[in-house]
Amino acid sequence: DSGVTQTPKHLITATGQRVTLRCSPRSGDLSVYWYQQSLDQGLQFLIQYYNGEERAKGNILERFSAQQFPDLHSELNLSSLELGDSALYFCASSVVGGNSPLHFGNGTRLTVT
Amino acid sequence: KNEVEQSPQNLTAQEGEFITINCSYSVGISALHWLQQHPGGGIVSLFMLSSGKKKHGRLIATINIQEKHSSLHITASHPRDSAVYICAAKAQGGSEKLVFGKGTKLTVNP
């Protein structure tokens, strides 16, 4: 058990809808990362937060947004969903970022129909 | 061409065999991660290394910074080692972005 909790495990929704994925980092970890894993693109880095502030941005679409709250949990909001957004979304946490080890959640499987 | 290349894409072995998975990258890195993804989808971080060699149980990871190459070795492989192994490179310069290889699917038969 990595200590990182992601909810929900599965999400099925229709095109055009909006969903929120939630991540609770391991106790003591200040950095939260979001990744997307699709069949054709593999794993891609989306965004990182450190202690409530956005630290780094990757291949995140404008329709997607994230935030990290004072209790350090993070939410990834996906809006105007398209079929191509169907993927596994992983959250990971680390103590400070940099070259700290990563701890992954079990992922949220999003299916857009 | 992907910045991080893994080989082989697929690997089938018999229980007990020595396994090597390779990872090459084209940019200067500050760290390289090896990850294991189980059939159920969960990801476990195996190693993070920036130089030399690390060992954990039957797993060994090595990196050669000059040659931009890393290897993951599994000794005395077991069917429970069947998984997808992914390497991910973190570029130099303070970026938090990880660039992932496409993964190596390992199947160990009893």
PDB file of C-alpha atoms in Angstrom:
ATOM      1  CA  ASP A   1       0.000   0.000   0.000  1.00  0.00           C
ATOM      2  CA  SER A   2       1.571   3.277  -1.192  1.00  0.00           C
ATOM      3  CA  GLY A   3      -0.489   5.444   1.141  1.00  0.00           C
ATOM      4  CA  VAL A   4      -1.833   7.461  -1.806  1.00  0.00           C
ATOM      5  CA  THR A   5      -5.617   7.286  -2.175  1.00  0.00           C
ATOM      6  CA  GLN A   6      -7.437   8.023  -5.403  1.00  0.00           C
ATOM      7  CA  THR A   7     -11.190   8.193  -5.818  1.00  0.00           C
ATOM      8  CA  PRO A   8     -13.223   7.088  -7.595  1.00  0.00           C
ATOM      9  CA  LYS A   9     -11.660   3.915  -8.986  1.00  0.00           C
ATOM     10  CA  HIS A  10     -13.899   3.902 -12.031  1.00  0.00           C
ATOM     11  CA  LEU A  11     -15.883   6.638 -13.714  1.00  0.00           C
ATOM     12  CA  ILE A  12     -18.134   6.340 -16.726  1.00  0.00           C
ATOM     13  CA  THR A  13     -19.563   9.499 -18.206  1.00  0.00           C
ATOM     14  CA  ALA A  14     -20.762  10.977 -21.454  1.00  0.00           C
ATOM     15  CA  THR A  15     -19.067  13.345 -23.871  1.00  0.00           C
ATOM     16  CA  GLY A  16     -19.401  16.989 -22.917  1.00  0.00           C
ATOM     17  CA  GLN A  17     -19.626  16.272 -19.214  1.00  0.00           C
ATOM     18  CA  ARG A  18     -17.344  17.387 -16.381  1.00  0.00           C
ATOM     19  CA  VAL A  19     -15.761  15.146 -13.750  1.00  0.00           C
ATOM     20  CA  THR A  20     -13.544  15.593 -10.720  1.00  0.00           C
ATOM     21  CA  LEU A  21     -10.867  13.119  -9.705  1.00  0.00           C
ATOM     22  CA  ARG A  22      -9.558  13.212  -6.175  1.00  0.00           C
ATOM     23  CA  CYS A  23      -6.175  12.339  -4.687  1.00  0.00           C
ATOM     24  CA  SER A  24      -5.042  12.182  -1.080  1.00  0.00           C
ATOM     25  CA  PRO A  25      -1.249  12.042  -0.870  1.00  0.00           C
ATOM     26  CA  ARG A  26       0.779   9.918   1.464  1.00  0.00           C
ATOM     27  CA  SER A  27       0.989  11.392   4.944  1.00  0.00           C
ATOM     28  CA  GLY A  28       3.811  13.928   5.063  1.00  0.00           C
ATOM     29  CA  ASP A  29       4.157  14.296   1.289  1.00  0.00           C
ATOM     30  CA  LEU A  30       3.869  17.871   0.049  1.00  0.00           C
ATOM     31  CA  SER A  31       4.102  17.261  -3.704  1.00  0.00           C
ATOM     32  CA  VAL A  32       1.299  15.832  -5.802  1.00  0.00           C
ATOM     33  CA  TYR A  33       1.631  14.849  -9.446  1.00  0.00           C
ATOM     34  CA  TRP A  34      -1.040  13.929 -11.984  1.00  0.00           C
ATOM     35  CA  TYR A  35      -0.408  11.601 -14.920  1.00  0.00           C
ATOM     36  CA  GLN A  36      -2.562  10.340 -17.755  1.00  0.00           C
ATOM     37  CA  GLN A  37      -2.114   6.871 -19.252  1.00  0.00           C
ATOM     38  CA  SER A  38      -3.871   6.184 -22.532  1.00  0.00           C
ATOM     39  CA  LEU A  39      -3.451   3.201 -24.837  1.00  0.00           C
ATOM     40  CA  ASP A  40      -1.932   5.219 -27.671  1.00  0.00           C
ATOM     41  CA  GLN A  41       0.139   7.790 -25.738  1.00  0.00           C
ATOM     42  CA  GLY A  42       1.328   5.791 -22.737  1.00  0.00           C
ATOM     43  CA  LEU A  43       2.033   7.670 -19.520  1.00  0.00           C
ATOM     44  CA  GLN A  44       2.187  11.450 -19.707  1.00  0.00           C
ATOM     45  CA  PHE A  45       2.869  14.013 -17.032  1.00  0.00           C
ATOM     46  CA  LEU A  46       0.032  16.493 -16.597  1.00  0.00           C
ATOM     47  CA  ILE A  47       0.787  18.776 -13.662  1.00  0.00           C
ATOM     48  CA  GLN A  48       2.500  19.026 -10.276  1.00  0.00           C
ATOM     49  CA  TYR A  49       1.559  20.884  -7.120  1.00  0.00           C
ATOM     50  CA  TYR A  50       3.785  21.536  -4.162  1.00  0.00           C
ATOM     51  CA  ASN A  51       2.285  22.652  -0.864  1.00  0.00           C
ATOM     52  CA  GLY A  52      -0.696  24.229  -2.577  1.00  0.00           C
ATOM     53  CA  GLU A  53       1.151  25.950  -5.416  1.00  0.00           C
ATOM     54  CA  GLU A  54       1.431  24.850  -9.019  1.00  0.00           C
ATOM     55  CA  ARG A  55       5.055  23.830  -9.578  1.00  0.00           C
ATOM     56  CA  ALA A  56       5.231  22.324 -13.061  1.00  0.00           C
ATOM     57  CA  LYS A  57       2.949  21.832 -16.020  1.00  0.00           C
ATOM     58  CA  GLY A  58       3.169  19.170 -18.689  1.00  0.00           C
ATOM     59  CA  ASN A  59       0.842  18.107 -21.475  1.00  0.00           C
ATOM     60  CA  ILE A  60      -2.317  19.259 -19.766  1.00  0.00           C
ATOM     61  CA  LEU A  61      -5.192  20.381 -21.956  1.00  0.00           C
ATOM     62  CA  GLU A  62      -6.908  23.724 -21.323  1.00  0.00           C
ATOM     63  CA  ARG A  63     -10.108  21.788 -20.572  1.00  0.00           C
ATOM     64  CA  PHE A  64      -8.332  20.238 -17.613  1.00  0.00           C
ATOM     65  CA  SER A  65      -7.459  21.992 -14.370  1.00  0.00           C
ATOM     66  CA  ALA A  66      -6.174  20.981 -10.981  1.00  0.00           C
ATOM     67  CA  GLN A  67      -5.661  22.364  -7.541  1.00  0.00           C
ATOM     68  CA  GLN A  68      -4.147  21.358  -4.231  1.00  0.00           C
ATOM     69  CA  PHE A  69      -6.007  22.271  -1.075  1.00  0.00           C
ATOM     70  CA  PRO A  70      -4.624  23.352   2.331  1.00  0.00           C
ATOM     71  CA  ASP A  71      -4.986  19.784   3.626  1.00  0.00           C
ATOM     72  CA  LEU A  72      -2.777  18.785   0.646  1.00  0.00           C
ATOM     73  CA  HIS A  73      -5.348  16.678  -1.145  1.00  0.00           C
ATOM     74  CA  SER A  74      -5.626  17.455  -4.826  1.00  0.00           C
ATOM     75  CA  GLU A  75      -8.376  17.424  -7.396  1.00  0.00           C
ATOM     76  CA  LEU A  76      -8.121  17.114 -11.167  1.00  0.00           C
ATOM     77  CA  ASN A  77     -11.078  18.591 -13.025  1.00  0.00           C
ATOM     78  CA  LEU A  78     -11.785  17.433 -16.556  1.00  0.00           C
ATOM     79  CA  SER A  79     -14.439  19.314 -18.516  1.00  0.00           C
ATOM     80  CA  SER A  80     -16.067  19.168 -21.959  1.00  0.00           C
ATOM     81  CA  LEU A  81     -15.034  15.546 -22.041  1.00  0.00           C
ATOM     82  CA  GLU A  82     -14.212  13.873 -25.336  1.00  0.00           C
ATOM     83  CA  LEU A  83     -13.921  10.205 -26.224  1.00  0.00           C
ATOM     84  CA  GLY A  84     -10.152  10.604 -26.385  1.00  0.00           C
ATOM     85  CA  ASP A  85     -10.028  11.578 -22.718  1.00  0.00           C
ATOM     86  CA  SER A  86     -10.774   7.975 -21.791  1.00  0.00           C
ATOM     87  CA  ALA A  87      -7.696   6.851 -19.890  1.00  0.00           C
ATOM     88  CA  LEU A  88      -6.235   5.879 -16.565  1.00  0.00           C
ATOM     89  CA  TYR A  89      -5.426   8.904 -14.441  1.00  0.00           C
ATOM     90  CA  PHE A  90      -2.766   8.433 -11.799  1.00  0.00           C
ATOM     91  CA  CYS A  91      -1.840  10.594  -8.890  1.00  0.00           C
ATOM     92  CA  ALA A  92       1.553  10.297  -7.229  1.00  0.00           C
ATOM     93  CA  SER A  93       3.056  12.046  -4.245  1.00  0.00           C
ATOM     94  CA  SER A  94       6.522  12.696  -2.901  1.00  0.00           C
ATOM     95  CA  VAL A  95       7.984  14.398   0.120  1.00  0.00           C
ATOM     96  CA  VAL A  96       9.273  17.523  -1.575  1.00  0.00           C
ATOM     97  CA  GLY A  97       9.548  16.853  -5.306  1.00  0.00           C
ATOM     98  CA  GLY A  98      12.945  17.118  -6.884  1.00  0.00           C
ATOM     99  CA  ASN A  99      14.532  13.682  -6.759  1.00  0.00           C
ATOM    100  CA  SER A 100      12.360  12.311  -3.976  1.00  0.00           C
ATOM    101  CA  PRO A 101      10.874   8.834  -4.581  1.00  0.00           C
ATOM    102  CA  LEU A 102       7.352   8.779  -6.023  1.00  0.00           C
ATOM    103  CA  HIS A 103       4.415   6.948  -4.492  1.00  0.00           C
ATOM    104  CA  PHE A 104       1.557   6.165  -6.860  1.00  0.00           C
ATOM    105  CA  GLY A 105      -2.127   5.786  -6.227  1.00  0.00           C
ATOM    106  CA  ASN A 106      -4.089   2.965  -7.872  1.00  0.00           C
ATOM    107  CA  GLY A 107      -5.512   5.258 -10.504  1.00  0.00           C
ATOM    108  CA  THR A 108      -8.948   6.306 -11.700  1.00  0.00           C
ATOM    109  CA  ARG A 109     -10.175   4.655 -14.876  1.00  0.00           C
ATOM    110  CA  LEU A 110     -12.236   7.172 -16.852  1.00  0.00           C
ATOM    111  CA  THR A 111     -14.440   5.985 -19.662  1.00  0.00           C
ATOM    112  CA  VAL A 112     -16.121   8.611 -21.818  1.00  0.00           C
ATOM    113  CA  THR A 113     -18.987   7.276 -23.945  1.00  0.00           C
TER     114      THR A 113
ATOM    115  CA  LYS B   1      11.668   9.513 -31.903  1.00  0.00           C
ATOM    116  CA  ASN B   2      10.667   9.279 -28.255  1.00  0.00           C
ATOM    117  CA  GLU B   3      13.123  10.843 -25.805  1.00  0.00           C
ATOM    118  CA  VAL B   4      13.015   7.615 -23.794  1.00  0.00           C
ATOM    119  CA  GLU B   5      13.271   4.299 -25.586  1.00  0.00           C
ATOM    120  CA  GLN B   6      12.838   0.893 -24.014  1.00  0.00           C
ATOM    121  CA  SER B   7      13.727  -2.546 -25.294  1.00  0.00           C
ATOM    122  CA  PRO B   8      12.427  -5.083 -25.730  1.00  0.00           C
ATOM    123  CA  GLN B   9       8.742  -4.189 -26.016  1.00  0.00           C
ATOM    124  CA  ASN B  10       7.726  -7.701 -25.014  1.00  0.00           C
ATOM    125  CA  LEU B  11       9.695 -10.354 -23.183  1.00  0.00           C
ATOM    126  CA  THR B  12       8.733 -13.915 -22.340  1.00  0.00           C
ATOM    127  CA  ALA B  13      10.900 -15.943 -19.991  1.00  0.00           C
ATOM    128  CA  GLN B  14      10.873 -19.198 -18.100  1.00  0.00           C
ATOM    129  CA  GLU B  15      10.832 -19.169 -14.342  1.00  0.00           C
ATOM    130  CA  GLY B  16      14.342 -18.859 -12.976  1.00  0.00           C
ATOM    131  CA  GLU B  17      15.815 -17.006 -15.952  1.00  0.00           C
ATOM    132  CA  PHE B  18      17.856 -13.806 -15.661  1.00  0.00           C
ATOM    133  CA  ILE B  19      16.003 -10.858 -17.187  1.00  0.00           C
ATOM    134  CA  THR B  20      17.384  -7.612 -18.588  1.00  0.00           C
ATOM    135  CA  ILE B  21      15.283  -4.645 -19.694  1.00  0.00           C
ATOM    136  CA  ASN B  22      16.997  -1.685 -21.321  1.00  0.00           C
ATOM    137  CA  CYS B  23      16.239   2.019 -21.328  1.00  0.00           C
ATOM    138  CA  SER B  24      17.979   4.672 -23.431  1.00  0.00           C
ATOM    139  CA  TYR B  25      17.344   8.374 -23.246  1.00  0.00           C
ATOM    140  CA  SER B  26      18.408  11.271 -25.421  1.00  0.00           C
ATOM    141  CA  VAL B  27      18.483  14.184 -22.985  1.00  0.00           C
ATOM    142  CA  GLY B  28      20.601  14.974 -19.968  1.00  0.00           C
ATOM    143  CA  ILE B  29      18.827  13.760 -16.874  1.00  0.00           C
ATOM    144  CA  SER B  30      18.871  14.410 -13.157  1.00  0.00           C
ATOM    145  CA  ALA B  31      17.250  11.065 -12.277  1.00  0.00           C
ATOM    146  CA  LEU B  32      15.795   7.959 -13.842  1.00  0.00           C
ATOM    147  CA  HIS B  33      12.884   5.997 -12.414  1.00  0.00           C
ATOM    148  CA  TRP B  34      11.992   2.355 -12.916  1.00  0.00           C
ATOM    149  CA  LEU B  35       8.323   1.580 -12.380  1.00  0.00           C
ATOM    150  CA  GLN B  36       6.364  -1.671 -12.296  1.00  0.00           C
ATOM    151  CA  GLN B  37       2.767  -1.757 -13.466  1.00  0.00           C
ATOM    152  CA  HIS B  38       0.769  -4.807 -12.480  1.00  0.00           C
ATOM    153  CA  PRO B  39      -1.929  -6.352 -14.684  1.00  0.00           C
ATOM    154  CA  GLY B  40      -4.533  -4.687 -12.483  1.00  0.00           C
ATOM    155  CA  GLY B  41      -3.091  -1.290 -13.430  1.00  0.00           C
ATOM    156  CA  GLY B  42      -1.420  -0.163 -10.201  1.00  0.00           C
ATOM    157  CA  ILE B  43       2.049   1.379 -10.433  1.00  0.00           C
ATOM    158  CA  VAL B  44       4.863   0.749  -7.999  1.00  0.00           C
ATOM    159  CA  SER B  45       8.090   2.721  -7.987  1.00  0.00           C
ATOM    160  CA  LEU B  46      10.992   0.272  -7.974  1.00  0.00           C
ATOM    161  CA  PHE B  47      14.040   2.496  -8.179  1.00  0.00           C
ATOM    162  CA  MET B  48      15.103   6.070  -8.600  1.00  0.00           C
ATOM    163  CA  LEU B  49      18.738   6.505  -9.526  1.00  0.00           C
ATOM    164  CA  SER B  50      21.030   9.177 -10.838  1.00  0.00           C
ATOM    165  CA  SER B  51      24.283   7.211 -10.908  1.00  0.00           C
ATOM    166  CA  GLY B  52      25.732   3.775 -10.354  1.00  0.00           C
ATOM    167  CA  LYS B  53      23.697   0.832  -9.244  1.00  0.00           C
ATOM    168  CA  LYS B  54      20.906  -0.009  -6.824  1.00  0.00           C
ATOM    169  CA  LYS B  55      19.724  -3.408  -5.601  1.00  0.00           C
ATOM    170  CA  HIS B  56      16.516  -4.463  -3.908  1.00  0.00           C
ATOM    171  CA  GLY B  57      15.990  -8.166  -3.422  1.00  0.00           C
ATOM    172  CA  ARG B  58      16.166  -9.847  -6.842  1.00  0.00           C
ATOM    173  CA  LEU B  59      16.010  -6.532  -8.691  1.00  0.00           C
ATOM    174  CA  ILE B  60      19.059  -4.559  -9.769  1.00  0.00           C
ATOM    175  CA  ALA B  61      19.061  -1.225 -11.601  1.00  0.00           C
ATOM    176  CA  THR B  62      22.117   0.311 -13.207  1.00  0.00           C
ATOM    177  CA  ILE B  63      22.690   3.571 -15.017  1.00  0.00           C
ATOM    178  CA  ASN B  64      25.496   4.844 -17.219  1.00  0.00           C
ATOM    179  CA  ILE B  65      25.170   8.604 -17.442  1.00  0.00           C
ATOM    180  CA  GLN B  66      27.792   9.030 -20.176  1.00  0.00           C
ATOM    181  CA  GLU B  67      26.109   6.460 -22.415  1.00  0.00           C
ATOM    182  CA  LYS B  68      22.586   7.667 -21.481  1.00  0.00           C
ATOM    183  CA  HIS B  69      21.528   4.119 -20.722  1.00  0.00           C
ATOM    184  CA  SER B  70      19.953   2.250 -17.852  1.00  0.00           C
ATOM    185  CA  SER B  71      19.164  -1.410 -17.301  1.00  0.00           C
ATOM    186  CA  LEU B  72      16.822  -3.254 -14.998  1.00  0.00           C
ATOM    187  CA  HIS B  73      17.825  -6.800 -14.143  1.00  0.00           C
ATOM    188  CA  ILE B  74      15.708  -9.454 -12.470  1.00  0.00           C
ATOM    189  CA  THR B  75      17.524 -12.480 -11.116  1.00  0.00           C
ATOM    190  CA  ALA B  76      15.798 -15.851 -10.614  1.00  0.00           C
ATOM    191  CA  SER B  77      12.617 -14.589 -12.290  1.00  0.00           C
ATOM    192  CA  HIS B  78       9.252 -15.754 -10.992  1.00  0.00           C
ATOM    193  CA  PRO B  79       5.742 -15.685 -12.493  1.00  0.00           C
ATOM    194  CA  ARG B  80       4.810 -12.965  -9.987  1.00  0.00           C
ATOM    195  CA  ASP B  81       7.353 -10.715 -11.745  1.00  0.00           C
ATOM    196  CA  SER B  82       5.019 -10.664 -14.763  1.00  0.00           C
ATOM    197  CA  ALA B  83       4.156  -7.007 -15.266  1.00  0.00           C
ATOM    198  CA  VAL B  84       4.921  -4.000 -17.432  1.00  0.00           C
ATOM    199  CA  TYR B  85       8.181  -2.282 -16.531  1.00  0.00           C
ATOM    200  CA  ILE B  86       8.450   1.404 -17.368  1.00  0.00           C
ATOM    201  CA  CYS B  87      11.438   3.695 -17.218  1.00  0.00           C
ATOM    202  CA  ALA B  88      10.970   7.431 -16.830  1.00  0.00           C
ATOM    203  CA  ALA B  89      13.577  10.162 -17.188  1.00  0.00           C
ATOM    204  CA  LYS B  90      13.648  13.445 -15.356  1.00  0.00           C
ATOM    205  CA  ALA B  91      15.455  16.126 -17.321  1.00  0.00           C
ATOM    206  CA  GLN B  92      18.196  18.276 -15.855  1.00  0.00           C
ATOM    207  CA  GLY B  93      17.499  21.873 -14.974  1.00  0.00           C
ATOM    208  CA  GLY B  94      14.994  21.523 -12.192  1.00  0.00           C
ATOM    209  CA  SER B  95      12.023  20.437 -14.305  1.00  0.00           C
ATOM    210  CA  GLU B  96       9.600  18.155 -12.506  1.00  0.00           C
ATOM    211  CA  LYS B  97       8.407  16.635 -15.768  1.00  0.00           C
ATOM    212  CA  LEU B  98       8.963  12.902 -16.209  1.00  0.00           C
ATOM    213  CA  VAL B  99       9.236  11.526 -19.739  1.00  0.00           C
ATOM    214  CA  PHE B 100       8.136   7.915 -19.881  1.00  0.00           C
ATOM    215  CA  GLY B 101       9.192   5.026 -22.042  1.00  0.00           C
ATOM    216  CA  LYS B 102       6.450   2.931 -23.587  1.00  0.00           C
ATOM    217  CA  GLY B 103       7.110   0.025 -21.262  1.00  0.00           C
ATOM    218  CA  THR B 104       8.315  -3.557 -21.503  1.00  0.00           C
ATOM    219  CA  LYS B 105       5.725  -6.262 -20.972  1.00  0.00           C
ATOM    220  CA  LEU B 106       7.336  -9.167 -19.138  1.00  0.00           C
ATOM    221  CA  THR B 107       5.701 -12.579 -18.924  1.00  0.00           C
ATOM    222  CA  VAL B 108       7.384 -15.222 -16.784  1.00  0.00           C
ATOM    223  CA  ASN B 109       6.052 -18.719 -17.336  1.00  0.00           C
ATOM    224  CA  PRO B 110       6.242 -21.405 -14.649  1.00  0.00           C
TER     225      PRO B 110
END
